[in-house]
Every structure is written in C-alpha cells, then in structure tokens.
Coordinates of C-alpha atoms in Angstrom, one line a residue:
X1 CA 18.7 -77.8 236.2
X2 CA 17.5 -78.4 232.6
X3 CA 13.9 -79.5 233.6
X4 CA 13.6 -76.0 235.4
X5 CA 15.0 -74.0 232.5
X6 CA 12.8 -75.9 230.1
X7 CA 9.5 -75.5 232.9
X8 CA 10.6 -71.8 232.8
X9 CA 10.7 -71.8 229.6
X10 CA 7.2 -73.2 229.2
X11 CA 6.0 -70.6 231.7
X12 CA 7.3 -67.7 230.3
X13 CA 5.5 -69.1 226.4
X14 CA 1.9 -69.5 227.9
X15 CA 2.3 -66.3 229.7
X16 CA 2.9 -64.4 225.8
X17 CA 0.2 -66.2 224.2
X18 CA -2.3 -66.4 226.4
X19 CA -1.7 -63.1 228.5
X20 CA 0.9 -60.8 226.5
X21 CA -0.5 -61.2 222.9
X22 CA -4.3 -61.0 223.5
X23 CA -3.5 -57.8 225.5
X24 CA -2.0 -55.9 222.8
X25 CA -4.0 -57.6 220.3
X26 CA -7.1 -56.0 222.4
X27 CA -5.5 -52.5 222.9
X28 CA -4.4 -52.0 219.5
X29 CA -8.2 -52.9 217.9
X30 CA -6.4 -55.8 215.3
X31 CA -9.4 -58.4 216.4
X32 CA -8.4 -60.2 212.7
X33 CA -4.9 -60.7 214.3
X34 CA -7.1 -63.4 216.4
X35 CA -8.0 -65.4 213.2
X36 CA -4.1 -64.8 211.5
X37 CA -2.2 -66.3 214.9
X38 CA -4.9 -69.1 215.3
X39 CA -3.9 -70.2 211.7
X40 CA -0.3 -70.2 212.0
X41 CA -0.6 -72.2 215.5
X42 CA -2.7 -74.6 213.5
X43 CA -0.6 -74.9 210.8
X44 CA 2.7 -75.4 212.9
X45 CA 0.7 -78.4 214.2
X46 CA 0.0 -80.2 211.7
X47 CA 3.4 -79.1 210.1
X48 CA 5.3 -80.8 212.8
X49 CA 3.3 -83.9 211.7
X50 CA 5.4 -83.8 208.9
X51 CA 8.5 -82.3 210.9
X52 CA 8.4 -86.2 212.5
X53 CA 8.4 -88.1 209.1
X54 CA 11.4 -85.9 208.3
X55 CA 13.4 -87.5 211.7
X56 CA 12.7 -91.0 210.8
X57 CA 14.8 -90.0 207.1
X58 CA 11.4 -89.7 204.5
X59 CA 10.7 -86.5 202.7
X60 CA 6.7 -86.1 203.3
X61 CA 4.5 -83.6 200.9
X62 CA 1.5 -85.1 201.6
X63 CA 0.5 -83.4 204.7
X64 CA -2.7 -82.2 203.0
X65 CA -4.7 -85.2 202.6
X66 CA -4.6 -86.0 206.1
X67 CA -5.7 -82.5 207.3
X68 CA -8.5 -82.5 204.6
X69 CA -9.9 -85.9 205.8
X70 CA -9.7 -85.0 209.3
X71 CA -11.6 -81.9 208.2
X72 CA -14.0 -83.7 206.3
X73 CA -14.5 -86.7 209.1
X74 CA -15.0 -83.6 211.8
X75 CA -17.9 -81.4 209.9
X76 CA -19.5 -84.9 208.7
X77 CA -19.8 -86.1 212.4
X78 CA -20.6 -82.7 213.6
X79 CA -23.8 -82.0 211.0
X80 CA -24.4 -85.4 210.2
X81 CA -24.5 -87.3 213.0
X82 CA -24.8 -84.7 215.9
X83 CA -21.4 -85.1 218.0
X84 CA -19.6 -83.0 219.4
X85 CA -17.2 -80.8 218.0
X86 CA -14.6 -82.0 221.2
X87 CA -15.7 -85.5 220.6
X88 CA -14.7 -85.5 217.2
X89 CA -11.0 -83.5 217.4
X90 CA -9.6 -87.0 218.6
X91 CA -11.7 -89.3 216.7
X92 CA -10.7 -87.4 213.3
X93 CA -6.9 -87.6 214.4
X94 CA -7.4 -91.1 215.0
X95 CA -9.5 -91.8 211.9
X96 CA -6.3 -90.6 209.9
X97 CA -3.7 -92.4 211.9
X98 CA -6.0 -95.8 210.9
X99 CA -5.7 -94.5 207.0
X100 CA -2.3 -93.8 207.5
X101 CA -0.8 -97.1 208.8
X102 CA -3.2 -98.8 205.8
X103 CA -1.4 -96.7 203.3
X104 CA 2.3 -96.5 205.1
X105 CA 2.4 -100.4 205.3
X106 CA 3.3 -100.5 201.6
X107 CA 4.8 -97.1 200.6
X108 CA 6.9 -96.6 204.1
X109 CA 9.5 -98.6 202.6
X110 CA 10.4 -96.3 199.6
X111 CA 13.0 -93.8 200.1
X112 CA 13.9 -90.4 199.0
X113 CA 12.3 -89.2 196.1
X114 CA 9.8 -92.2 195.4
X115 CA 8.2 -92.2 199.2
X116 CA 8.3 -87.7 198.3
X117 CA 6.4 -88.8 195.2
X118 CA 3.9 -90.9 196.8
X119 CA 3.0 -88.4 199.2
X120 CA 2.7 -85.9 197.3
X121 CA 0.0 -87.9 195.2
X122 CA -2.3 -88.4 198.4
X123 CA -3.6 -84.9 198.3
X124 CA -4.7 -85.3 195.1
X125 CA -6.4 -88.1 196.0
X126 CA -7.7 -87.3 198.8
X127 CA -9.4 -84.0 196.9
X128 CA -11.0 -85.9 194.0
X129 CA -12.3 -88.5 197.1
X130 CA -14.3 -85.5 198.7
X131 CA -15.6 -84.8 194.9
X132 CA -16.5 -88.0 194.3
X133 CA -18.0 -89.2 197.6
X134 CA -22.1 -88.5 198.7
X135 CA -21.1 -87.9 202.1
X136 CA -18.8 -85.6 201.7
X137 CA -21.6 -83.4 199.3
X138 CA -18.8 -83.0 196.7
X139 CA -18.0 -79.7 195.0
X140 CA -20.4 -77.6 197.5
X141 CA -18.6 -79.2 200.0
X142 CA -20.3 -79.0 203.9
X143 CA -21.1 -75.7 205.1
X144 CA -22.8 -74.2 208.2
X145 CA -20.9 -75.9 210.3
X146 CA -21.6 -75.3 213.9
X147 CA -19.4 -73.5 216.2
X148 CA -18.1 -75.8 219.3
X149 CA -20.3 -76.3 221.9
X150 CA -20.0 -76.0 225.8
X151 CA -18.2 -78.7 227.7
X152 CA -19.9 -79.6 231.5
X153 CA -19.2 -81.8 233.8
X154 CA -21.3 -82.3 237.1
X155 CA -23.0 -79.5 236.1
X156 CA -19.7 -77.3 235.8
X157 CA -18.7 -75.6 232.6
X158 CA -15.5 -76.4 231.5
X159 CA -15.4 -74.6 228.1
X160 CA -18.5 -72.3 227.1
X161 CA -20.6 -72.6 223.9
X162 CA -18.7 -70.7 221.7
X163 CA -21.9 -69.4 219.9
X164 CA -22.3 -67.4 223.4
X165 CA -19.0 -65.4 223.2
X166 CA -18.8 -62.2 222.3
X167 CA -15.5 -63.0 220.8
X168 CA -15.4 -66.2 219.4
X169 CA -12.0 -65.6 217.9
X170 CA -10.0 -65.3 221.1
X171 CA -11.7 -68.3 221.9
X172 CA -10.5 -70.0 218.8
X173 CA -7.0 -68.4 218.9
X174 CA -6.7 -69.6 223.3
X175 CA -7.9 -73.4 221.8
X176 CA -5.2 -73.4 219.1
X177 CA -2.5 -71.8 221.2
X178 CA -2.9 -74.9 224.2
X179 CA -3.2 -77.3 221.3
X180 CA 0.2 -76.1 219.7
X181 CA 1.7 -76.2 223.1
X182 CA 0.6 -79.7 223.9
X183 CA 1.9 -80.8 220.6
X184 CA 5.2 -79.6 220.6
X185 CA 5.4 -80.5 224.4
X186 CA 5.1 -84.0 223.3
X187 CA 7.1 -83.9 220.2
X188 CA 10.0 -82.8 222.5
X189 CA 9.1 -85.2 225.0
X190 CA 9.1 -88.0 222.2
X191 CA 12.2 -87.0 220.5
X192 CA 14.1 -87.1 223.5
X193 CA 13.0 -90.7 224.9
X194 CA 13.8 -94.1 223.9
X195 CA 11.4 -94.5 221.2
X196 CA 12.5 -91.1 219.9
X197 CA 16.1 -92.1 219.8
X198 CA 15.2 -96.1 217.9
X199 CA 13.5 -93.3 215.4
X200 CA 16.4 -91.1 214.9
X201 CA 18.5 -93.8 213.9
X202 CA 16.2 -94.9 211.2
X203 CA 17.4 -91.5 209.8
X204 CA 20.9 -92.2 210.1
X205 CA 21.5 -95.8 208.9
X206 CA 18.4 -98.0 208.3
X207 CA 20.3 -101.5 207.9
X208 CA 22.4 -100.9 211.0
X209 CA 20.1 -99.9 213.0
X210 CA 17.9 -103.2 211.7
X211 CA 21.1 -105.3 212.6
X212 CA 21.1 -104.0 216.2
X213 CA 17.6 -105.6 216.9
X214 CA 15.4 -102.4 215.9
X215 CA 12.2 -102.9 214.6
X216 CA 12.2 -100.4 211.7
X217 CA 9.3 -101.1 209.7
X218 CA 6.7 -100.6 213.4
X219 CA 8.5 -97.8 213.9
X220 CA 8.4 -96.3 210.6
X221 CA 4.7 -97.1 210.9
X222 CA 4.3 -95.4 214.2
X223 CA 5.7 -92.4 213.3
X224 CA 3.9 -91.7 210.3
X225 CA 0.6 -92.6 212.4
X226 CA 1.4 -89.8 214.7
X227 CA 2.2 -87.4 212.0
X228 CA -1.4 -88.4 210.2
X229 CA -3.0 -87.6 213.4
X230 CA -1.7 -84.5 213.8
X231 CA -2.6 -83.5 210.6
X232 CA -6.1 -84.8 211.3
X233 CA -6.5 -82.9 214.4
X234 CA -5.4 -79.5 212.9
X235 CA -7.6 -79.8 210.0
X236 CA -10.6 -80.6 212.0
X237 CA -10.2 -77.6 213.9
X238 CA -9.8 -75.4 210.9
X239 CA -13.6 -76.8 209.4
X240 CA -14.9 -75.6 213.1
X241 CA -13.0 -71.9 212.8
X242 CA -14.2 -71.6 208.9
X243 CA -17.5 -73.4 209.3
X244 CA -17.2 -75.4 206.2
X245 CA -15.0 -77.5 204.6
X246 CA -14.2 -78.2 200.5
X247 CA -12.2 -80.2 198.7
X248 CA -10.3 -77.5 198.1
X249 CA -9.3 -76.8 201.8
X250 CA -6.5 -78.3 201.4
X251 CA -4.5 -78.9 198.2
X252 CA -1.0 -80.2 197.0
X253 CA 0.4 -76.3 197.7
X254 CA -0.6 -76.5 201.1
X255 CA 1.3 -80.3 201.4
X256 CA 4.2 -78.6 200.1
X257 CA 4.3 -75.5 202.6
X258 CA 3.7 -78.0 205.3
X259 CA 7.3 -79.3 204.2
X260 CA 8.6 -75.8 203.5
X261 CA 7.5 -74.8 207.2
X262 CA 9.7 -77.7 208.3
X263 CA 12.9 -76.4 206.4
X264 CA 12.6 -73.2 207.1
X265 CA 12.7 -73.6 211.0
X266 CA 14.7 -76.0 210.8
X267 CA 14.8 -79.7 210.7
X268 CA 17.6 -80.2 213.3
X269 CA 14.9 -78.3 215.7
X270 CA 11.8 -80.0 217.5
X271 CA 10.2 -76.1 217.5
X272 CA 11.3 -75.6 214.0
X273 CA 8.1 -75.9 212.6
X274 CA 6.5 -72.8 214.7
X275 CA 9.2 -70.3 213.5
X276 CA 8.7 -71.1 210.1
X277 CA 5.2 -71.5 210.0
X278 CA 5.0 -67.9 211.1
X279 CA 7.6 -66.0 209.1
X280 CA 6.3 -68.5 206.0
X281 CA 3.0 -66.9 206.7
X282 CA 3.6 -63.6 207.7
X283 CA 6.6 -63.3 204.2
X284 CA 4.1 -64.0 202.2
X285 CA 1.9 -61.2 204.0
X286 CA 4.2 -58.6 203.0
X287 CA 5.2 -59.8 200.0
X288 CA 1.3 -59.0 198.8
X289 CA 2.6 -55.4 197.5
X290 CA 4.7 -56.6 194.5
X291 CA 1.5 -58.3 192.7
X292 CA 2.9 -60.7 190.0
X293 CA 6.6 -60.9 190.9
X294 CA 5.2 -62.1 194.7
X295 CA 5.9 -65.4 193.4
X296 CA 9.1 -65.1 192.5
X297 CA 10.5 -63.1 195.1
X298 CA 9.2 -65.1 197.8
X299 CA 10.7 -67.8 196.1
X300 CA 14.1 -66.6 195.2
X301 CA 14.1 -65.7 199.0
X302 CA 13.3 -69.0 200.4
X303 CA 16.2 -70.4 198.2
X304 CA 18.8 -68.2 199.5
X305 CA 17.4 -69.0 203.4
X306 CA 18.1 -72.6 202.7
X307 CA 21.7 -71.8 201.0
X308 CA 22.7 -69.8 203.3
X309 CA 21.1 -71.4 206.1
X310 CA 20.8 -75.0 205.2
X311 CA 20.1 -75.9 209.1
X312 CA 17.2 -73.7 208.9
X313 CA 16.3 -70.0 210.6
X314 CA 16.8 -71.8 214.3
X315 CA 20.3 -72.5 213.8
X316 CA 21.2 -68.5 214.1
X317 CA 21.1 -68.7 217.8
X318 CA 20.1 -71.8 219.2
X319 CA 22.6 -74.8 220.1
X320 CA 21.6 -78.1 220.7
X321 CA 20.8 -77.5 224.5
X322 CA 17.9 -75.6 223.4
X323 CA 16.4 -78.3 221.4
X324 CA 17.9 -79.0 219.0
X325 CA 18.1 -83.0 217.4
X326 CA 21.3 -84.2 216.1
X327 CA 21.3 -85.5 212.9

C-alpha cells in the first residue's frame, strides 16, 4: 500500500514539472521562469548534499567548495580537453567525493561547532584555489563554455544538441527537474535502508552505536562522499547553464544558504531541502522592494520560522508517513 502511494506520488510530481509547469510557464510568456526553477532544482540538490551530513549529526557550511570544484573540473574538461558535457556531470561528482573523503578522514571526527568551522573554511579555500591555479585561468575565470551536446546511440538521439533548440532553457530546466527527482528518489531510498538507519544512529549516540559493532568512522566517510558529490554534480551543471564559471560562483554565503535551505524545510524531512530551497529563493525575490532593510527583514523572518517552527516548514502538515526521519 505504501509503495503505491509513494509510486503515485512520484507520478503525480513528474506530471507538474515536466507537463503542468512548462504549460503555464509557456502560456503565460515568463520564459525567465525556465532559468529561476532550474536554479532552485539545482540548488535543492546540492542542498540535500548537505541535508545528509546533517543526519549523520555534523553541522555542514561548506557546501560551496564542492559545487565550485565540480564547476571548475566540468568547464575545464569541457574547453580544455574536449569531453562531453554528460561525460563530465559524473566524473565532477566523483572528482569531489575523492577530495572529500581526503579531507573528511581527518576533520569528520570533530563535532559541533569545530567540524561547522572547518567547513565553513573550505569555500574560502576552495575560491582563493581557483585564483591561484593556471588551469583554472584565475580571476577571469573560464568562459564560453559550450552548451551540452547531443547524446546518440546506434545512431539514435537520445538528448539533442542543445545549441539546436529553440529553447535551450526548457531543456535546461527538464535536465534539472529529472536530476532533482533522481536525487531525492535516492536520498529517500537511502534513508530508509540499512545503511540509512547505521547513519541515523551516528546522529543519535556515536559511542553506542560504536559499541554495537558499527563502523562510524566509514560511515561518516561515506556520507560526506555522497553529499560532496552531489554538490559536484549540481555545480557542474550550473557552469553549463551560465557558460562560465569564477571563483566567485560560489562563496561562503552560498555554503551558508545551502544549510539554511536544509533548516528551513526541515531537517526531520528527506524533501526538506526542496521546500526551502524554493521559498528561501523566491522570499528573497520579494523581499527586493524594501532595498537596504531586505537584509534585515529576511533575516528577522527566518529567525522567527525556526522559533516558531524549529522542525522546519514540513512539519505544518506532514507526519512521519510522509517522509519524514526520526530523530
């Protein structure tokens, strides 16, 4: 009964973003409503990267560095070296799951505020890298990147060249839409098996669940990996939607909405990182009109969300039957 709900479920999604929302986006002329729900799709991604380091009990904020490597390790294998923009979605996910477990090894076993710290360092890092480095061509950054090519097999086009679309942003916003669902189809998927479970206890009670037999430290490891990747993968896909790719892409304010995203949904809630991706994103929108006090009521706002609703915006209707993850 619950894997029919949840297929219905599924169903009824991909028919609103792929049917519903193009539809109206098309009959009421908004064609930069394309570009706006391909970034928040992107950016729930990679925010649910940091949505998993939060379930095996470490405060993440450096989200960042891993979606501006995976940017930088995309556009450098695209112009550079000539491969494919699909070739090189996996291979910059993995490239920042290998960095990852290199730097998790040592700093995965800090807690709290010191692992939060840490983190939120690697951004930096990672920016004055892509200053620093030839390859990356520093302050100018790499530009021009090319739009993805076609995908055939046997002859038989899979995805088109998206240089040949008249409307390279649907094509951008379908990509990012499938890639959001496969990610959070898998996030729920992992949450909710064995290895999933071993992780949530890490949150809980380290030492006990160490005493039981549990491997902590590869699973700590494993986790952030995943989260690393994820953050690769939606930062490469951004360089291909903005053709280029700076240091600046991605800075220590992005790492900390990443986190935000995560509290705001709610961190009890695989899907958590969607809804607040999108109302962190379109709040801010709206918020434009009050110029200089922007800040500060979008601020004072998030504050109150998280006083009043500590569990995040998901915990207004949705009980743990609907995916929710029990702390």
């Amino acid at each position: 009964m619950m894997k029919a709900r949840n297929a219905i479920a599924l169903a009824a999604s991909l028919v609103l973003l792929l049917v519903v929302i193009p539809f109206g986006i098309q009959a009421s002329g908004r064609a930069d409503l394309y570009y706006t729900l391909t970034s928040v799709a992107l950016l729930s991604i990679i925010s649910a990267g940091v949505w998993l380091t939060f379930y095996i009990g470490r405060i993440n904020i450096g989200q960042g560095a891993y979606a501006l490597m995976g940017g930088y390790v995309s556009a450098v294998l695209v112009t550079r070296y000539g491969f494919s923009f699909w070739l090189t979605l996996p291979l910059a996910g993995l490239f920042c799951a290998a960095a990852s477990v290199l730097i998790g090894l040592p700093i995965l076993r800090l807690r709290g505020v010191y692992f939060a710290m840490v983190t939120l360092v690697l951004t930096e890092v990672a920016r004055l890298l892509a200053l620093a480095l030839p390859i990356t061509n520093g302050a100018k950054g790499i530009v021009s990147i090319p739009l993805p090519g076609a995908v055939r097999i046997f002859g038989l086009t899979l995805i088109p060249d998206f240089a040949t679309l008249e409307n390279p942003r649907l094509a951008f916003y379908i990509m990012a839409v499938i890639a959001m669902v496969l990610c959070f189809v898998g996030m729920y998927r992992l949450v909710n098996s064995r290895i999933g479970h071993l992780c949530q206890s890490l949150q809980q009670n380290e030492e006990l669940a160490s005493s039981i037999g549990v491997d902590i430290a590869r699973l700590r490891v494993i986790a952030y990996a995943i989260s690393s990747f994820l953050g690769g993968f939606g930062g490469a896909i951004f360089a291909s939607i903005t053709q280029s790719i700076y240091p600046s892409s991605f800075t220590v304010a992005d790492s900390v909405n990443f986190m935000l995203n995560c509290f705001l949904g709610g961190l009890s809630y695989v899907f958590g990182p969607i809804l607040g991706t999108f109302v962190l994103y379109f709040g801010w929108d709206i918020l434009y009109s009050f110029g200089d006090f922007q800040l500060l009521i979008f601020s004072i706002i998030l504050i109150a969300l998280m006083l009043v609703l500590p569990n995040g915006l998901f915990s207004l209707r949705f009980s743990r039957s609907r995916g929710e993850v029990t702390q």
